[in-house]
mmCIF file of C-alpha atoms in Angstrom:
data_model
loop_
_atom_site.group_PDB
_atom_site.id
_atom_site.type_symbol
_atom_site.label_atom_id
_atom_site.label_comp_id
_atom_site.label_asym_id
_atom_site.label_seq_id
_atom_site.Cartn_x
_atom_site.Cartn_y
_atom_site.Cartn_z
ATOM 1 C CA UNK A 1 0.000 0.000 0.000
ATOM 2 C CA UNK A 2 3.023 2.479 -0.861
ATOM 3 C CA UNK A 3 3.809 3.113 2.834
ATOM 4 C CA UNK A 4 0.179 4.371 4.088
ATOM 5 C CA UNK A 5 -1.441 3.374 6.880
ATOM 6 C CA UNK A 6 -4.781 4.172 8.477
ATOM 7 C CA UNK A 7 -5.775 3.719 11.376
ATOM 8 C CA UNK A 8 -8.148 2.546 12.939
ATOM 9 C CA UNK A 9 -9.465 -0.142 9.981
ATOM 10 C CA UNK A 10 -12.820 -0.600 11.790
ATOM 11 C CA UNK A 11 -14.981 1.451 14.110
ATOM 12 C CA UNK A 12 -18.514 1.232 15.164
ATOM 13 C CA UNK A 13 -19.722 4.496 16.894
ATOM 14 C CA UNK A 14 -23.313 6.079 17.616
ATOM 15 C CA UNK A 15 -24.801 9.033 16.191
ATOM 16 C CA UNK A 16 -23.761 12.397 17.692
ATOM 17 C CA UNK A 17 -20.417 11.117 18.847
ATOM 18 C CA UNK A 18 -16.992 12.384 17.218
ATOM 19 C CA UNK A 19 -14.794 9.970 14.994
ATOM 20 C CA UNK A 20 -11.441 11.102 14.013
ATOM 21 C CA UNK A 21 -10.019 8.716 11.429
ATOM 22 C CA UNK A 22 -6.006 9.046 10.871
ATOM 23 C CA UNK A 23 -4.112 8.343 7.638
ATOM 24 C CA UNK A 24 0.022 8.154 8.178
ATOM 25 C CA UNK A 25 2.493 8.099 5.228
ATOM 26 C CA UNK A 26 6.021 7.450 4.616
ATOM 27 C CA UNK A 27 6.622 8.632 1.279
ATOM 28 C CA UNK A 28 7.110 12.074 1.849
ATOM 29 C CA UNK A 29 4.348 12.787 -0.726
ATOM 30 C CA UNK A 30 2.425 16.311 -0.974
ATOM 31 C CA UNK A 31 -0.937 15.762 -1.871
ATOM 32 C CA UNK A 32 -3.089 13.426 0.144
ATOM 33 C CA UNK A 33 -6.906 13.180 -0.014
ATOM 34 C CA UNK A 34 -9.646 11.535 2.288
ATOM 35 C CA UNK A 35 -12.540 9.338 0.100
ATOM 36 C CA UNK A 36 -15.400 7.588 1.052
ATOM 37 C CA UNK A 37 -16.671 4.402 -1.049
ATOM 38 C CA UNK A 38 -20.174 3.544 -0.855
ATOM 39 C CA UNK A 39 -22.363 1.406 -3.010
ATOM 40 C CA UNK A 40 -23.426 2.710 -6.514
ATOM 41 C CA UNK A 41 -21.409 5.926 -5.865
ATOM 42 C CA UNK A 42 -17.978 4.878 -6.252
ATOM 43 C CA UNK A 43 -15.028 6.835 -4.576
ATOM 44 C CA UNK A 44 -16.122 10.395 -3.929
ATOM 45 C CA UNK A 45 -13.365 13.039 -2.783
ATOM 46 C CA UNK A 46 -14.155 14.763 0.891
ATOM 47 C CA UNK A 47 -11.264 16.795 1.245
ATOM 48 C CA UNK A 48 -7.828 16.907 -0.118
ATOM 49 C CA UNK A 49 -4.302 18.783 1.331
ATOM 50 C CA UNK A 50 -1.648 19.987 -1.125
ATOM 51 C CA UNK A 51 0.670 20.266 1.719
ATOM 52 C CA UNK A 52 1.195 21.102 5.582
ATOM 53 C CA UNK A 53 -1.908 23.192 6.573
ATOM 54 C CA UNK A 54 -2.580 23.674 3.233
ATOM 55 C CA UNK A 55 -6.462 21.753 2.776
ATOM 56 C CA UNK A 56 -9.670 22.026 0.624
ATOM 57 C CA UNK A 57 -12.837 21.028 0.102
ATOM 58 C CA UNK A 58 -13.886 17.661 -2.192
ATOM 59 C CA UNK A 59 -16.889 16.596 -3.807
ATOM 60 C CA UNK A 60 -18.679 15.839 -0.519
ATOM 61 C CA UNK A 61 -16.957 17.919 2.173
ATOM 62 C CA UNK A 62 -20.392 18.682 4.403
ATOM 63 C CA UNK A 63 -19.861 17.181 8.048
ATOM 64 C CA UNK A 64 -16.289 15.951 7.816
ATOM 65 C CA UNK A 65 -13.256 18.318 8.857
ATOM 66 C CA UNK A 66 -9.621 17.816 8.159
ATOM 67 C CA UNK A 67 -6.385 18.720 9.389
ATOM 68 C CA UNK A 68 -2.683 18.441 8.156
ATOM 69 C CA UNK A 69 0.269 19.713 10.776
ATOM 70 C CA UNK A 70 2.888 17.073 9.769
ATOM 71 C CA UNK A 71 3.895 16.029 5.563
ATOM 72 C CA UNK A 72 2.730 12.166 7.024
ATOM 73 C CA UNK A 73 -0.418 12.715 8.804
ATOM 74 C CA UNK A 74 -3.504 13.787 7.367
ATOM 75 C CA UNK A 75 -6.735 13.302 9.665
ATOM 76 C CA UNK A 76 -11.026 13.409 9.064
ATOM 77 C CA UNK A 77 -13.163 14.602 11.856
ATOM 78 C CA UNK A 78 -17.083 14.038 11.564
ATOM 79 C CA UNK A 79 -17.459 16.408 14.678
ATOM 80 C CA UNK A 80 -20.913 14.681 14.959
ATOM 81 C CA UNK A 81 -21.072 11.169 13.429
ATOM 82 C CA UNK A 82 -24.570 10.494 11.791
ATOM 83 C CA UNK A 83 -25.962 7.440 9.743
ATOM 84 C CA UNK A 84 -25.749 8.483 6.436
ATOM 85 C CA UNK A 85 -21.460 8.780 7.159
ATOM 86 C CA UNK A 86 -21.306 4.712 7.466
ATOM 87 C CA UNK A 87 -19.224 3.673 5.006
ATOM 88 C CA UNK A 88 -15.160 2.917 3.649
ATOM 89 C CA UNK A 89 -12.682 5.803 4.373
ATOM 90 C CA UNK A 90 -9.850 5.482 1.884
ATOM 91 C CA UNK A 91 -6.616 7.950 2.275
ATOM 92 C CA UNK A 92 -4.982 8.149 -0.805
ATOM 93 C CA UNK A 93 -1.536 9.945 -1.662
ATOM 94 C CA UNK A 94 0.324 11.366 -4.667
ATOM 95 C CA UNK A 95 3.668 13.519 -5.221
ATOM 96 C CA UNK A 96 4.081 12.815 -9.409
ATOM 97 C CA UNK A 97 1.275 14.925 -11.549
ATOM 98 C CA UNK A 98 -1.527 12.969 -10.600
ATOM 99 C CA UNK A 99 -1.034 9.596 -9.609
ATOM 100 C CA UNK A 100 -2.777 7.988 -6.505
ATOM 101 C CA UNK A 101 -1.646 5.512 -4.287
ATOM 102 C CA UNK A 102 -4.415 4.205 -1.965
ATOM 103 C CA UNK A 103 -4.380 3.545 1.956
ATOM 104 C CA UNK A 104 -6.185 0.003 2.698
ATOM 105 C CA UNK A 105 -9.267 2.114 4.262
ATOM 106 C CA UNK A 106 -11.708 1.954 7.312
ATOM 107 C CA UNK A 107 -14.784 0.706 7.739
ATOM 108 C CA UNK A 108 -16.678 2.664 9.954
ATOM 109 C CA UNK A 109 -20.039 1.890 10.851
ATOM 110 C CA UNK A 110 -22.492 4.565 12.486
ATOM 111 C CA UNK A 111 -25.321 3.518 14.542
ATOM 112 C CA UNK B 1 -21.081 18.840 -13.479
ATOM 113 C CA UNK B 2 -17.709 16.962 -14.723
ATOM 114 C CA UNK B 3 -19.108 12.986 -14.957
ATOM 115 C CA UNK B 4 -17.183 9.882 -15.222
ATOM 116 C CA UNK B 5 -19.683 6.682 -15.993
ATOM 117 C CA UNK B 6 -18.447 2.833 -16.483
ATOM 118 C CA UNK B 7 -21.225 -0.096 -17.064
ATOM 119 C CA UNK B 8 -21.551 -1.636 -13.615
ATOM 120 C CA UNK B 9 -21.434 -5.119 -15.069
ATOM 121 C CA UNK B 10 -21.036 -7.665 -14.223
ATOM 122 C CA UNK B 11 -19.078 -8.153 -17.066
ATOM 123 C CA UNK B 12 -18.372 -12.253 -17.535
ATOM 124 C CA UNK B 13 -15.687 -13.244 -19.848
ATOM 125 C CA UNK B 14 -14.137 -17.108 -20.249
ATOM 126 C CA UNK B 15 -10.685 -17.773 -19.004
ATOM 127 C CA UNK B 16 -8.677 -16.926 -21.980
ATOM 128 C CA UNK B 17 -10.815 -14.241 -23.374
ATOM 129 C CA UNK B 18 -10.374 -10.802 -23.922
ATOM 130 C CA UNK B 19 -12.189 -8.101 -21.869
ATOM 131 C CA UNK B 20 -12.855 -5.268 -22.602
ATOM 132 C CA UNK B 21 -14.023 -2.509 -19.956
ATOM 133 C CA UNK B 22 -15.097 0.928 -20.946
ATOM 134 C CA UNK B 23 -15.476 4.472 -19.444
ATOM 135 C CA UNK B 24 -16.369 8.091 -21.008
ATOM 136 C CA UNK B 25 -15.970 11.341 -19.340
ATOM 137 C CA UNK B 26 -17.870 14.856 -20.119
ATOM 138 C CA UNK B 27 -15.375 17.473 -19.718
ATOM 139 C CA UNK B 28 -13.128 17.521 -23.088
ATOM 140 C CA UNK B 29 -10.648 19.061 -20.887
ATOM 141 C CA UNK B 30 -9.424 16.479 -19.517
ATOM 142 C CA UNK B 31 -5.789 15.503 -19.130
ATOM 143 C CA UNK B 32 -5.134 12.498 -17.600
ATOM 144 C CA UNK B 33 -6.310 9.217 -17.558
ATOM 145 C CA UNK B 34 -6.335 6.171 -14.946
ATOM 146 C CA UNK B 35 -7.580 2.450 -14.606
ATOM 147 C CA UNK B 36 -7.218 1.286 -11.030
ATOM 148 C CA UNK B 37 -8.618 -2.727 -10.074
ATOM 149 C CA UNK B 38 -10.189 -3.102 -6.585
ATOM 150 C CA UNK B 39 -10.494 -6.600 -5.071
ATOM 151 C CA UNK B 40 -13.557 -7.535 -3.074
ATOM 152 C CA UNK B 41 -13.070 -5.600 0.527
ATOM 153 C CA UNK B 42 -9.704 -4.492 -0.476
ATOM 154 C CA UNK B 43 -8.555 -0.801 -1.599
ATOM 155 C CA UNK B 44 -7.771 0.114 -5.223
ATOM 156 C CA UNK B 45 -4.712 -0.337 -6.802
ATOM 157 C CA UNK B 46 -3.255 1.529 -9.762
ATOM 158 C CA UNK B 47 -2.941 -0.551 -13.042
ATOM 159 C CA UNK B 48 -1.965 2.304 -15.827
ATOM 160 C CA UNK B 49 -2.463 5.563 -16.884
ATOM 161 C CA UNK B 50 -2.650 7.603 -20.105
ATOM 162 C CA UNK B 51 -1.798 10.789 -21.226
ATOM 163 C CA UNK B 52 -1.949 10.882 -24.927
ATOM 164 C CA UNK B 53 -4.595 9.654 -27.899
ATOM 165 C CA UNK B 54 -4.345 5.811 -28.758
ATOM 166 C CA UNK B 55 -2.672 2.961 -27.013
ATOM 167 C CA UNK B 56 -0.491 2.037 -24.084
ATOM 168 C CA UNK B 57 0.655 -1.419 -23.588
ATOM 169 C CA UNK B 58 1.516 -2.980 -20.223
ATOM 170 C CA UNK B 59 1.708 -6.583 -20.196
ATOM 171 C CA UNK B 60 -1.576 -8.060 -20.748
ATOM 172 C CA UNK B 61 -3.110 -4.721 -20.152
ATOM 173 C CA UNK B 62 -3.980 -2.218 -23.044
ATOM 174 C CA UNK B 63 -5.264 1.518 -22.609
ATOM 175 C CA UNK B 64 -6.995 3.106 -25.149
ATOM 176 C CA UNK B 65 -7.623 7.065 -24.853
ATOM 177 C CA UNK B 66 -9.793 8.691 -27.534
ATOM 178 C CA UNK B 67 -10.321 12.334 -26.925
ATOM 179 C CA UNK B 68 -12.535 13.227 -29.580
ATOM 180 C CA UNK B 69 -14.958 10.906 -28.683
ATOM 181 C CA UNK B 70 -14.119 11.115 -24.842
ATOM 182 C CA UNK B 71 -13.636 7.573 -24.063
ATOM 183 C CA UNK B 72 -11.411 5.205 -22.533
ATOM 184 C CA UNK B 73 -10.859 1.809 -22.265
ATOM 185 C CA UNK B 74 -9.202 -1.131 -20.595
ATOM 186 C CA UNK B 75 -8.532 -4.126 -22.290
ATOM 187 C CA UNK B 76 -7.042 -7.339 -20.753
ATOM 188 C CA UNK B 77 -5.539 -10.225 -22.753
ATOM 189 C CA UNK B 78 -5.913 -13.515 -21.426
ATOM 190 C CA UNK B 79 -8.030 -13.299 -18.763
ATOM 191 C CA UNK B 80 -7.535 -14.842 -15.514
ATOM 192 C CA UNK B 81 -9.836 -15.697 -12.652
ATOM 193 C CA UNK B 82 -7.328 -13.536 -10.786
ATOM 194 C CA UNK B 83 -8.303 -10.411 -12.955
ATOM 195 C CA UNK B 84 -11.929 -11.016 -11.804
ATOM 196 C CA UNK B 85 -12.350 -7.521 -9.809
ATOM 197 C CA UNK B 86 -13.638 -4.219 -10.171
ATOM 198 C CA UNK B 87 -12.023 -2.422 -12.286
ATOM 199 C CA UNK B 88 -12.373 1.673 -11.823
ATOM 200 C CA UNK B 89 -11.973 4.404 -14.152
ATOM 201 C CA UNK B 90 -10.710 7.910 -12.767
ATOM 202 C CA UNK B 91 -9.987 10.894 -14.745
ATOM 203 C CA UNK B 92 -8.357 14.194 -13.670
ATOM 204 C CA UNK B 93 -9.744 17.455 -15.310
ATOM 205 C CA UNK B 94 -7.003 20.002 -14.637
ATOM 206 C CA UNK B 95 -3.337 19.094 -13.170
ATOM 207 C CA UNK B 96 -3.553 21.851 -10.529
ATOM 208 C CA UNK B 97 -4.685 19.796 -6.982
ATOM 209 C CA UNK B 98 -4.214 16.350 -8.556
ATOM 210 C CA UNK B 99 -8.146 15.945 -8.041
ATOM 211 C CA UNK B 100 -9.281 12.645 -9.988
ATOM 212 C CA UNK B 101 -13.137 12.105 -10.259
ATOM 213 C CA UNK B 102 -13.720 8.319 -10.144
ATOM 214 C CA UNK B 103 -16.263 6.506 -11.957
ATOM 215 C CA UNK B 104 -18.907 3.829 -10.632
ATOM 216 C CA UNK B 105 -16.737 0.789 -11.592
ATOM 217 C CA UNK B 106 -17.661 -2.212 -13.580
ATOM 218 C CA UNK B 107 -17.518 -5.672 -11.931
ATOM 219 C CA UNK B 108 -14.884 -8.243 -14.057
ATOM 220 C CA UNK B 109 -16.026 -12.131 -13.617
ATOM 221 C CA UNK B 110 -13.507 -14.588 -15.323
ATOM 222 C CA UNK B 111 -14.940 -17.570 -15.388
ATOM 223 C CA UNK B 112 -12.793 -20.634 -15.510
#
């Protein structure tokens, strides 16, 4: 998985609580990015960073925050979990034009 | 909206065969092109990219970019049960941010 880990792979949580989800690389790369994968919507970008404190918004950025202080970690906040967040976080990485390298996700379940 | 659409599948093809997987894209802006192949409960994995109109060998793989008509497609020689996977189609729209918009996938079934 080109030196990314994410941690943790599973969680279950209830509604209302927060979930921070943590992605940690050892490539050095710039750019890293937060997905979700759910069925019959593919990979959708939440929020990317193009370097240390350096962040934007995705495709589906409502209710998910991130944050970037170190080039390796790169971590999603749902300050209030709900239902419709269950799914597979994916971290993904890139430093050449625009080629991604994928985290092996977590599954995180909200009930 | 900037769209990226693959055939969900499944797509079934005999051990042996060639298959074929397509994917077209709305924005003719478009620069880059990937094809990434996703196990069952695993994450996706990069198989080739494409830059330029026509093909690009890799093995058993093929990638075919036509701009003009704004599709592109996978093509895999010999099939294998092992190639049975999804097989996703991303394409970035502008180099600055890196950004790739991913389509749906199609499902690959070799059958032995």
């Amino acid at each position: 998985d080109a030196g990314i880990t994410q941690s943790p792979r599973h969680k279950v949580t209830e509604t209302g609580t927060p979930v921070t989800l943590r992605c940690h690389q050892t490539e050095n790369h710039r750019y890293m990015y937060w997905y979700r994968q759910d069925p019959g919507h593919g990979l959708r970008l939440i929020h990317y960073s193009y370097g240390v404190k350096d962040t934007d918004k995705g495709e589906v950025s409502d209710g998910y925050s991130v944050s970037r202080s170190k080039t390796e970690d790169f971590l999603l906040t749902l300050e209030s979990a709900t239902s419709s967040q269950t799914s597979v976080y994916f971290c993904a990485i890139s430093e050449l034009v625009d080629t991604q390298y994928f985290g092996p996700g977590t599954r995180l379940t909200v009930l | 909206q900037k769209e990226v659409e693959q055939n969900s599948g499944p797509l079934s093809v005999p051990e042996g065969a060639i298959a074929s997987l397509n994917c077209t894209y709305s924005d003719r802006g478009s620069q880059s092109f990937f094809w990434y192949r996703q196990y069952s409960g695993k994450s996706p994995e990069l198989i080739m990219f494409i830059y330029s109109n026509g093909d690009k060998e890799d093995g058993r793989f093929t990638a075919q970019l036509n701009k003009a008509s704004q599709y592109v497609s996978l093509l895999i020689r010999d099939s294998q049960p092992s190639d049975s996977a999804t097989y996703l189609c991303a394409v970035n729209w502008d180099n600055a941010g890196n950004m790739l918009t991913f389509g749906g996938g199609t499902r690959l079934m070799v059958k032995p």
